[in-house]
Coordinates of C-alpha atoms in Angstrom, one line a residue:
Chain A
M1112 CA -7.9 -13.5 -9.5
T1113 CA -7.7 -10.0 -10.9
P1114 CA -5.8 -9.2 -13.2
K1115 CA -6.8 -12.4 -14.9
V1116 CA -4.4 -15.3 -14.8
P1117 CA -4.0 -16.0 -18.5
E1118 CA -3.3 -12.4 -19.3
V1119 CA -0.7 -12.2 -16.5
I1120 CA 1.0 -15.4 -17.6
A1121 CA 1.2 -14.1 -21.2
E1122 CA 2.8 -10.9 -20.0
I1123 CA 5.3 -12.9 -17.9
A1124 CA 6.2 -15.0 -20.9
G1125 CA 7.0 -11.8 -22.8
L1126 CA 9.0 -10.4 -19.9
I1127 CA 11.1 -13.6 -19.6
G1128 CA 11.7 -13.4 -23.4
R1129 CA 12.9 -9.8 -23.1
S1130 CA 15.0 -10.7 -20.1
L1131 CA 17.1 -13.0 -22.3
V1132 CA 18.3 -10.1 -24.4
P1133 CA 21.7 -8.9 -23.1
G1134 CA 22.1 -5.3 -21.9
G1135 CA 19.4 -4.9 -19.3
D1136 CA 20.1 -3.6 -15.8
P1137 CA 20.8 -6.9 -13.9
A1138 CA 19.1 -5.6 -10.7
E1139 CA 16.0 -4.6 -12.6
V1140 CA 15.9 -7.9 -14.6
G1141 CA 16.4 -9.9 -11.4
A1142 CA 13.7 -8.0 -9.5
N1143 CA 11.2 -8.5 -12.3
L1144 CA 12.0 -12.2 -12.7
G1145 CA 11.7 -12.7 -8.9
L1146 CA 8.3 -11.0 -8.8
S1147 CA 7.2 -13.0 -11.9
A1148 CA 8.3 -16.2 -10.1
A1149 CA 6.2 -15.2 -7.0
L1150 CA 3.2 -14.5 -9.3
L1151 CA 3.5 -17.9 -11.0
G1152 CA 3.7 -19.4 -7.5
L1153 CA 0.5 -17.7 -6.5
A1154 CA -1.3 -18.8 -9.7
A1155 CA -0.1 -22.3 -9.2
Q1156 CA -1.6 -22.5 -5.7
R1157 CA -5.0 -21.3 -7.0
I1158 CA -5.4 -22.6 -10.5
D1159 CA -6.4 -26.3 -9.8
G1160 CA -9.1 -25.5 -7.3
M1161 CA -10.3 -22.2 -8.8
A1162 CA -13.3 -23.6 -10.8
Q1163 CA -14.4 -25.8 -7.9
A1164 CA -14.2 -22.8 -5.5
L1165 CA -16.2 -20.6 -7.9
V1166 CA -18.9 -23.2 -8.4
E1167 CA -19.1 -23.7 -4.6
E1168 CA -19.2 -19.9 -4.0
N1169 CA -21.8 -19.3 -6.7
R1170 CA -24.0 -22.0 -5.2
A1171 CA -23.7 -20.5 -1.7
V1172 CA -24.5 -17.0 -2.8
R1173 CA -27.5 -18.2 -4.8
A1174 CA -28.8 -19.8 -1.6
L1175 CA -28.4 -16.4 0.3
L1176 CA -30.1 -14.6 -2.6
A1177 CA -33.1 -17.0 -2.4
R1178 CA -33.5 -16.2 1.3
G1179 CA -33.2 -12.5 0.5
A1180 CA -35.8 -12.8 -2.3
E1181 CA -38.2 -14.5 0.1
L1182 CA -37.6 -12.0 2.9
F1183 CA -37.9 -8.8 0.9
G1184 CA -40.0 -10.1 -2.1
D1185 CA -37.3 -9.1 -4.6
D1186 CA -37.8 -10.7 -8.1
G1187 CA -34.3 -9.9 -9.3
W1188 CA -32.7 -11.8 -6.5
A1189 CA -35.2 -14.6 -7.0
V1190 CA -34.2 -14.9 -10.7
L1191 CA -30.5 -14.9 -9.8
S1192 CA -31.0 -17.5 -7.1
R1193 CA -32.5 -20.0 -9.6
G1194 CA -29.5 -19.9 -11.9
A1195 CA -27.0 -22.6 -12.3
D1196 CA -23.4 -22.8 -13.6
E1197 CA -23.3 -24.5 -17.0
N1198 CA -20.1 -23.1 -18.6
F1199 CA -17.2 -24.2 -16.5
R1200 CA -14.5 -22.0 -18.0
I1201 CA -13.0 -20.0 -15.2
S1202 CA -13.7 -16.8 -17.1
A1203 CA -17.4 -17.7 -17.4
L1204 CA -17.6 -18.7 -13.7
E1205 CA -15.9 -15.5 -12.7
R1206 CA -18.4 -13.4 -14.7
T1207 CA -21.3 -15.2 -13.0
N1208 CA -19.5 -14.8 -9.6
A1209 CA -19.2 -11.1 -10.1
E1210 CA -22.9 -10.8 -10.9
L1211 CA -23.9 -12.8 -7.9
R1212 CA -21.5 -11.0 -5.5
G1213 CA -22.8 -7.7 -6.7
A1214 CA -26.3 -8.8 -5.8
L1215 CA -25.0 -10.2 -2.5
L1216 CA -23.5 -6.7 -1.7
A1217 CA -26.9 -5.1 -2.3
L1218 CA -28.7 -7.7 -0.2
H1219 CA -26.2 -7.2 2.6
E1220 CA -26.9 -3.5 2.6
R1221 CA -30.6 -4.1 2.6
V1222 CA -30.4 -6.6 5.4
E1223 CA -28.4 -4.2 7.6
Q1224 CA -31.3 -1.7 7.3
A1225 CA -34.0 -4.2 8.1
V1226 CA -35.3 -4.7 11.7
E1227 CA -36.8 -8.2 11.4
E1228 CA -35.3 -11.0 13.4
S1229 CA -35.0 -13.1 10.2
A1230 CA -32.9 -10.3 8.7
R1231 CA -30.4 -10.6 11.6
A1232 CA -30.1 -14.4 10.9
L1233 CA -29.6 -13.7 7.2
E1234 CA -27.0 -11.0 8.0
A1235 CA -25.1 -13.5 10.1
A1236 CA -25.3 -16.0 7.2
I1237 CA -23.9 -13.4 4.8
W1238 CA -21.0 -12.7 7.1
D1239 CA -20.3 -16.4 7.3
E1240 CA -20.3 -16.6 3.5
L1241 CA -18.0 -13.5 3.2
R1242 CA -15.6 -15.2 5.7
A1243 CA -15.8 -18.4 3.7
S1244 CA -15.1 -16.5 0.5
T1245 CA -11.7 -15.4 1.9
E1246 CA -10.9 -19.0 2.9
R1247 CA -11.5 -20.1 -0.7
R1248 CA -9.0 -17.5 -1.9
L1249 CA -6.4 -18.2 0.8
V1250 CA -2.8 -18.8 -0.3
I1251 CA 0.2 -20.1 1.6
G1252 CA 2.1 -17.2 3.1
S1253 CA -0.9 -14.9 3.3
P1254 CA -0.2 -12.3 6.1
V1255 CA -3.7 -12.7 7.5
Chain B
M1063 CA 27.6 -1.4 -19.4
T1064 CA 26.4 2.2 -19.1
H1065 CA 22.8 2.6 -18.1
P1066 CA 21.0 4.9 -20.6
L1067 CA 19.9 7.2 -17.7
E1068 CA 23.5 7.8 -16.5
P1069 CA 24.6 10.4 -19.1
R1070 CA 21.2 12.2 -18.9
L1071 CA 21.4 12.3 -15.2
A1072 CA 25.0 13.6 -15.4
A1073 CA 23.9 16.4 -17.8
Y1074 CA 21.1 17.4 -15.4
L1075 CA 23.4 17.4 -12.3
A1076 CA 26.1 19.3 -14.2
G1077 CA 23.6 22.1 -14.7
K1078 CA 22.9 22.1 -11.0
M1079 CA 26.6 22.0 -9.9
P1080 CA 28.4 24.6 -12.1
H1081 CA 31.4 24.5 -9.8
A1082 CA 31.9 20.8 -10.5
E1083 CA 34.4 19.6 -13.1
D1084 CA 34.5 16.3 -14.9
L1085 CA 31.1 15.3 -13.4
A1086 CA 29.9 11.8 -14.2
V1087 CA 27.3 9.3 -13.1
D1088 CA 28.0 5.6 -12.8
Q1089 CA 26.9 2.4 -11.0
L1090 CA 23.2 3.4 -11.6
S1091 CA 21.0 0.5 -10.6
R1092 CA 17.3 0.2 -9.9
I1093 CA 16.2 -0.8 -6.4
S1094 CA 13.5 -3.4 -6.5
G1095 CA 10.0 -2.5 -5.2
G1096 CA 8.7 1.0 -5.6
A1097 CA 5.5 0.6 -7.5
S1098 CA 4.6 4.3 -7.1
R1099 CA 8.1 5.7 -7.9
E1100 CA 11.0 4.2 -9.8
T1101 CA 13.9 4.2 -7.4
Y1102 CA 17.6 4.0 -8.4
R1103 CA 20.9 4.3 -6.6
F1104 CA 23.9 5.7 -8.3
R1105 CA 27.3 7.2 -7.7
L1106 CA 28.1 10.8 -8.6
I1107 CA 31.7 11.6 -9.2
W1108 CA 33.3 15.0 -9.9
R1109 CA 36.3 17.2 -9.3
E1110 CA 36.2 20.4 -7.3
R1111 CA 39.3 22.7 -7.2
G1112 CA 41.2 19.8 -8.6
E1113 CA 40.2 17.4 -5.8
P1114 CA 38.2 14.2 -6.7
R1115 CA 34.8 14.0 -5.0
E1116 CA 32.2 11.2 -4.8
R1117 CA 28.7 10.9 -3.4
R1118 CA 26.1 8.1 -3.3
L1119 CA 22.7 9.3 -4.3
I1120 CA 19.1 8.1 -4.8
L1121 CA 17.0 9.0 -7.9
R1122 CA 13.2 8.7 -7.4
R1123 CA 11.4 9.1 -10.7
D1124 CA 7.7 8.9 -11.5
P1125 CA 6.8 5.8 -13.5
P1126 CA 4.4 5.8 -16.6
A1127 CA 1.5 4.8 -14.4
S1128 CA 1.7 4.6 -10.6
L1129 CA 0.3 2.5 -7.9
I1130 CA -0.5 5.7 -6.0
E1131 CA -1.0 9.1 -7.7
T1132 CA 0.8 11.6 -5.5
E1133 CA 2.5 15.0 -5.7
R1134 CA 6.3 14.5 -5.7
R1135 CA 6.7 18.1 -4.3
I1136 CA 4.8 17.1 -1.2
E1137 CA 7.0 14.1 -0.6
F1138 CA 10.1 16.2 -1.2
E1139 CA 9.0 19.0 1.2
A1140 CA 8.0 16.4 3.9
Y1141 CA 11.6 15.0 3.8
R1142 CA 13.0 18.5 4.0
A1143 CA 10.7 19.5 6.9
F1144 CA 11.8 16.6 9.1
R1145 CA 15.5 17.0 8.3
N1146 CA 17.5 17.7 11.6
T1147 CA 14.5 16.8 13.8
P1148 CA 14.2 13.6 16.0
V1149 CA 12.6 12.0 12.9
P1150 CA 15.6 10.6 10.8
V1151 CA 15.2 11.3 7.1
P1152 CA 17.7 11.4 4.1
E1153 CA 18.8 14.8 2.8
M1154 CA 16.8 16.0 -0.2
L1155 CA 19.0 17.7 -2.9
Y1156 CA 17.1 18.5 -6.2
L1157 CA 13.4 18.4 -7.2
E1158 CA 12.6 18.4 -10.9
E1159 CA 8.9 18.7 -11.7
E1160 CA 9.3 18.9 -15.5
S1161 CA 9.7 15.9 -17.8
D1162 CA 12.4 17.3 -20.1
A1163 CA 15.5 16.0 -18.3
L1164 CA 14.5 12.3 -17.6
D1165 CA 11.1 11.9 -19.3
H1166 CA 9.2 12.0 -16.0
P1167 CA 9.4 14.3 -12.9
F1168 CA 11.9 13.1 -10.2
F1169 CA 13.9 14.1 -7.2
I1170 CA 17.4 13.3 -6.0
A1171 CA 18.4 12.6 -2.4
E1172 CA 21.4 11.3 -0.5
E1173 CA 21.6 7.6 -0.1
I1174 CA 21.7 6.4 3.6
S1175 CA 23.7 3.2 3.0
G1176 CA 24.5 0.2 5.1
Y1177 CA 21.0 -0.5 6.4
Q1178 CA 18.1 -2.7 5.4
A1179 CA 14.6 -1.5 4.5
G1180 CA 12.8 -4.6 3.1
P1181 CA 10.8 -6.5 5.7
G1182 CA 11.9 -9.9 4.5
T1183 CA 15.3 -9.7 6.1
L1184 CA 13.8 -8.9 9.5
W1185 CA 12.7 -12.5 9.9
T1186 CA 16.2 -13.9 9.5
E1187 CA 19.4 -13.6 11.4
P1188 CA 21.0 -11.4 12.5
Y1189 CA 17.8 -9.4 12.9
L1190 CA 15.7 -11.8 15.0
G1191 CA 16.9 -10.4 18.3
C1192 CA 16.2 -6.8 17.5
H1193 CA 12.4 -6.9 17.0
A1194 CA 11.2 -5.5 20.3
R1195 CA 13.8 -2.7 20.3
L1196 CA 13.1 -1.9 16.7
G1197 CA 9.4 -1.9 17.3
R1198 CA 9.6 0.5 20.2
R1199 CA 11.9 2.8 18.1
K1200 CA 9.5 2.6 15.2
W1201 CA 6.5 3.8 17.2
E1202 CA 8.5 6.4 19.2
I1203 CA 9.5 8.0 15.9
L1204 CA 5.8 7.9 14.8
G1205 CA 5.0 9.7 18.0
E1206 CA 7.6 12.3 17.1
I1207 CA 5.9 12.8 13.7
S1208 CA 2.5 13.1 15.5
K1209 CA 3.9 15.6 18.0
A1210 CA 5.5 17.9 15.5
D1211 CA 3.9 21.2 14.8
P1212 CA 2.9 21.2 11.0
Q1213 CA 3.1 25.0 10.9
A1214 CA 6.5 25.3 12.5
L1215 CA 7.7 22.6 10.0
G1216 CA 6.4 24.7 7.1
M1217 CA 4.1 21.9 6.0
T1218 CA 1.0 24.1 6.1
A1219 CA 2.5 26.0 3.2
V1220 CA 2.4 22.9 0.9
L1221 CA -0.5 20.9 2.4
P1222 CA -4.1 21.9 2.8
A1223 CA -5.2 22.1 6.5
G1224 CA -8.9 21.3 6.7
A1225 CA -11.1 21.2 9.8
P1226 CA -10.1 18.6 12.4
E1227 CA -13.7 17.3 12.5
D1228 CA -13.5 16.5 8.7
C1229 CA -10.3 14.4 8.8
W1230 CA -12.2 11.1 8.8
R1231 CA -14.5 12.1 6.0
R1232 CA -11.8 13.4 3.8
E1233 CA -9.8 10.2 4.0
L1234 CA -12.9 7.9 3.6
D1235 CA -14.3 10.0 0.7
H1236 CA -10.9 9.9 -1.1
W1237 CA -10.3 6.2 -0.8
E1238 CA -13.9 5.2 -1.5
G1239 CA -13.6 7.4 -4.6
V1240 CA -10.5 5.4 -5.6
L1241 CA -12.4 2.2 -5.2
D1242 CA -15.4 3.6 -7.2
A1243 CA -13.0 4.5 -10.0
D1244 CA -10.8 1.4 -10.1
Q1245 CA -12.7 -1.6 -9.0
T1246 CA -13.4 -4.2 -11.7
E1247 CA -15.5 -6.5 -9.7
P1248 CA -17.9 -6.2 -6.7
L1249 CA -16.1 -5.9 -3.3
P1250 CA -18.7 -6.9 -0.7
I1251 CA -16.3 -7.0 2.3
V1252 CA -14.7 -3.6 1.8
R1253 CA -18.1 -2.0 1.0
A1254 CA -19.5 -3.4 4.3
A1255 CA -16.5 -1.8 6.1
I1256 CA -17.2 1.5 4.4
R1257 CA -20.8 1.5 5.5
W1258 CA -19.7 0.8 9.1
L1259 CA -17.1 3.6 9.0
R1260 CA -19.7 6.1 7.8
A1261 CA -22.2 5.0 10.4
N1262 CA -19.7 5.2 13.3
P1263 CA -17.4 8.2 12.7
P1264 CA -14.6 8.9 15.2
P1265 CA -14.3 12.0 17.4
P1266 CA -12.2 14.8 15.9
P1267 CA -8.5 14.8 16.9
A1268 CA -7.3 17.2 19.5
R1269 CA -5.2 18.9 16.7
L1270 CA -4.0 18.3 13.2
S1271 CA -0.7 16.5 12.7
V1272 CA 1.6 15.6 9.9
V1273 CA 0.4 12.2 8.7
H1274 CA 3.2 10.2 7.0
G1275 CA 0.6 8.2 5.1
D1276 CA 2.4 4.9 4.7
Y1277 CA 4.1 4.3 8.1
R1278 CA 4.7 0.6 8.2
T1279 CA 7.4 -2.0 8.6
G1280 CA 9.2 -1.9 5.3
N1281 CA 9.3 1.9 5.0
F1282 CA 12.3 2.7 7.3
L1283 CA 16.0 1.8 7.3
Y1284 CA 17.0 -0.4 10.2
D1285 CA 20.1 -2.0 11.6
T1286 CA 20.8 -5.2 13.6
E1287 CA 20.6 -3.5 16.9
G1288 CA 17.0 -2.1 16.4
G1289 CA 18.1 1.3 15.4
V1290 CA 16.1 3.3 12.8
H1291 CA 18.2 5.5 10.4
G1292 CA 15.7 6.9 7.9
I1293 CA 11.9 7.1 7.5
L1294 CA 11.1 6.7 3.8
D1295 CA 8.2 6.9 1.4
W1296 CA 6.5 10.1 2.4
E1297 CA 4.5 10.2 -0.9
M1298 CA 1.1 10.0 0.8
C1299 CA 2.0 12.6 3.5
H1300 CA -0.8 15.0 4.4
L1301 CA -2.3 16.8 7.4
G1302 CA -4.8 14.9 9.5
D1303 CA -5.7 12.9 12.5
P1304 CA -2.5 11.5 14.1
L1305 CA -4.3 8.3 14.8
E1306 CA -4.5 7.7 11.1
D1307 CA -0.8 6.7 11.0
L1308 CA -1.1 4.6 14.1
G1309 CA -4.1 2.8 12.6
W1310 CA -2.4 2.2 9.3
S1311 CA 0.7 0.8 11.1
F1312 CA -1.6 -1.7 12.8
N1313 CA -3.2 -2.9 9.5
P1314 CA -3.0 -6.7 10.0
V1315 CA -1.4 -7.1 6.5
W1316 CA 1.7 -5.5 7.9
S1317 CA 2.0 -8.1 10.7
F1318 CA 3.5 -10.6 8.2
G1319 CA 1.5 -13.4 9.7
R1320 CA 2.8 -12.8 13.2
E1321 CA 0.6 -12.0 16.2
L1322 CA 2.4 -8.7 16.7
V1323 CA 1.6 -5.3 15.2
G1324 CA 4.0 -4.6 12.4
G1325 CA 5.4 -8.1 13.0
L1326 CA 7.4 -6.5 15.8
L1327 CA 5.6 -5.6 19.1
P1328 CA 2.5 -6.5 21.2
R1329 CA -0.2 -3.9 20.3
D1330 CA -0.3 -2.4 23.8
E1331 CA 3.5 -1.8 23.9
A1332 CA 3.3 -0.1 20.5
I1333 CA 0.5 2.2 21.7
A1334 CA 2.5 3.0 24.9
A1335 CA 5.6 3.9 22.9
W1336 CA 3.6 6.2 20.6
E1337 CA 1.7 7.8 23.5
A1338 CA 4.9 8.5 25.4
A1339 CA 6.6 10.1 22.4
S1340 CA 3.6 12.0 21.1
G1341 CA 2.1 13.2 24.4
L1342 CA -1.2 12.1 22.9
K1343 CA -3.7 9.5 24.0
A1344 CA -5.0 6.8 21.6
D1345 CA -8.7 6.6 22.2
P1346 CA -9.5 2.8 21.6
G1347 CA -12.7 3.4 19.7
A1348 CA -11.1 6.1 17.4
L1349 CA -8.0 3.9 16.9
R1350 CA -10.2 1.0 15.8
W1351 CA -12.0 3.3 13.4
W1352 CA -8.6 4.3 11.9
E1353 CA -7.4 0.7 11.7
L1354 CA -10.5 -0.2 9.7
M1355 CA -10.0 2.9 7.6
G1356 CA -6.4 1.8 6.9
C1357 CA -7.8 -1.5 5.7
V1358 CA -10.1 0.3 3.3
K1359 CA -7.2 2.4 2.1
G1360 CA -5.0 -0.6 1.6
Q1361 CA -7.6 -2.4 -0.4
A1362 CA -8.1 0.7 -2.6
I1363 CA -4.3 0.8 -3.3
W1364 CA -4.2 -2.9 -4.2
I1365 CA -7.2 -2.6 -6.4
S1366 CA -5.8 0.5 -8.1
S1367 CA -2.5 -1.3 -8.8
G1368 CA -4.3 -4.1 -10.6
K1369 CA -6.4 -1.5 -12.6
A1370 CA -3.2 0.3 -13.7
W1371 CA -1.9 -3.1 -15.0
I1372 CA -5.2 -3.9 -16.7
D1373 CA -5.4 -0.5 -18.4
G1374 CA -1.9 -1.0 -19.8
G1375 CA -0.4 2.0 -18.2
N1376 CA 2.1 0.0 -16.3
R1377 CA 2.6 -3.7 -17.1
E1378 CA 5.3 -4.4 -14.6
P1379 CA 4.8 -7.5 -12.4
I1380 CA 5.0 -5.4 -9.3
M1381 CA 1.6 -4.0 -10.2
V1382 CA 0.0 -7.5 -10.2
Y1383 CA 1.6 -8.6 -6.9
P1384 CA -0.5 -6.4 -4.5
P1385 CA -3.9 -7.5 -5.9
W1386 CA -2.9 -11.2 -6.1
A1387 CA -1.0 -11.4 -2.8
L1388 CA -2.7 -8.8 -0.6
Q1389 CA -6.3 -8.3 -1.8
N1390 CA -7.7 -11.4 -0.1
A1391 CA -5.4 -10.8 2.9
Q1392 CA -6.8 -7.3 3.2
D1393 CA -10.4 -8.6 3.1
R1394 CA -9.4 -11.0 5.9
A1395 CA -7.8 -8.0 7.8
I1396 CA -11.1 -6.1 7.5
L1397 CA -13.0 -9.1 8.9
K1398 CA -10.4 -9.4 11.7
V1399 CA -10.7 -5.7 12.7
M1400 CA -14.5 -5.9 12.5
G1401 CA -14.5 -8.9 14.8
R1402 CA -15.8 -11.2 12.1
L1403 CA -12.8 -13.5 11.7

């Protein structure tokens, strides 16, 4: 989640503290507290499963990069595909996830330009993973 | 308790209304929402030739850092252009582009009171029975915007009119540029959509139209009978392909989880209402292009909002809500429009 959850919660804590000081516009204070409650609700939905989802996603993307490395002979993708998550702090998993998804984006672009039958199969697998990535991030009340 | 803006606003308005005596501002209260402008309602009271007068007004002020960077003059002039046309808009009164009076530029408009704007109330009584009528009215009015002659409205004086064949590229370049500037992590789904859009450009529009820029459920005032009393939030108004607004209004994130466009109407009925009012035809392929373009634009706006919060320019919770609540939904909307969901 971007902005990062700990930073947002810290900001909300400060906002709640400021809201206790008399003299604020009640409508503005109410709106900010309402939005803060909604944000806390969104964080609550995601936080317990976030590390698991990131580990699962990183593993899935590494598998796709391995296929891309084999198809196109790309050493960079091969190196990334052999990695493993060892630091399970969400911030560390998110950093790795960003690196892997950046490589996946490049692989997707490369696959679209390739004509081989195996490239079509890999392209379909990439779309499957992108769809799965939105399922991992789904929250109750999502409009889509 | 007096809001600190009230005496400053009164001083500004006193300068604009030299005939007014005992002018004062009270009941100033911020309206929730408005991540790109701070919006307040207030009461203006004064005496004129000894008679007491009162008017309910709206103040729209630029925030320290905005969800969308726009020219307030364009928004002001768009409202003025559509005043007394079939497109209902509030009356614009004063535009202040300097920051001396209230720290940031702002404009003041009449308040159209007694109606709802937020989409949340639409899904509750007494509004549940008005959706079809409201939907038809919504897309009829959009058709009126699309039909209007930008030159006759005076909009070509304040908005650049590029070549019709460049409409798609201008929009795509702009919003891709926003993503390039503001993304803080890779965005493989929206980047795939951008590649598809560049590879499959739409045909040029028959003519340039005024494009509202944010025509969606939530940006108009409605009543319980399905009537629309004011089209709001013209801050992204520009000249372009009239299908752009139609595509944006069909962005699945504005369906609020319902299988109806805008949460209100079946898609074919919305297109029919727009076509009948505008006199234009919605080419299905071109409309699909603009729907996907709307998804890219939406994602750029949500990403930008988060970036403004991260950079510290605006730490209000409303800046976090779009990336947290809508970024993934917007990715899913892209997949849906591309036939991948």
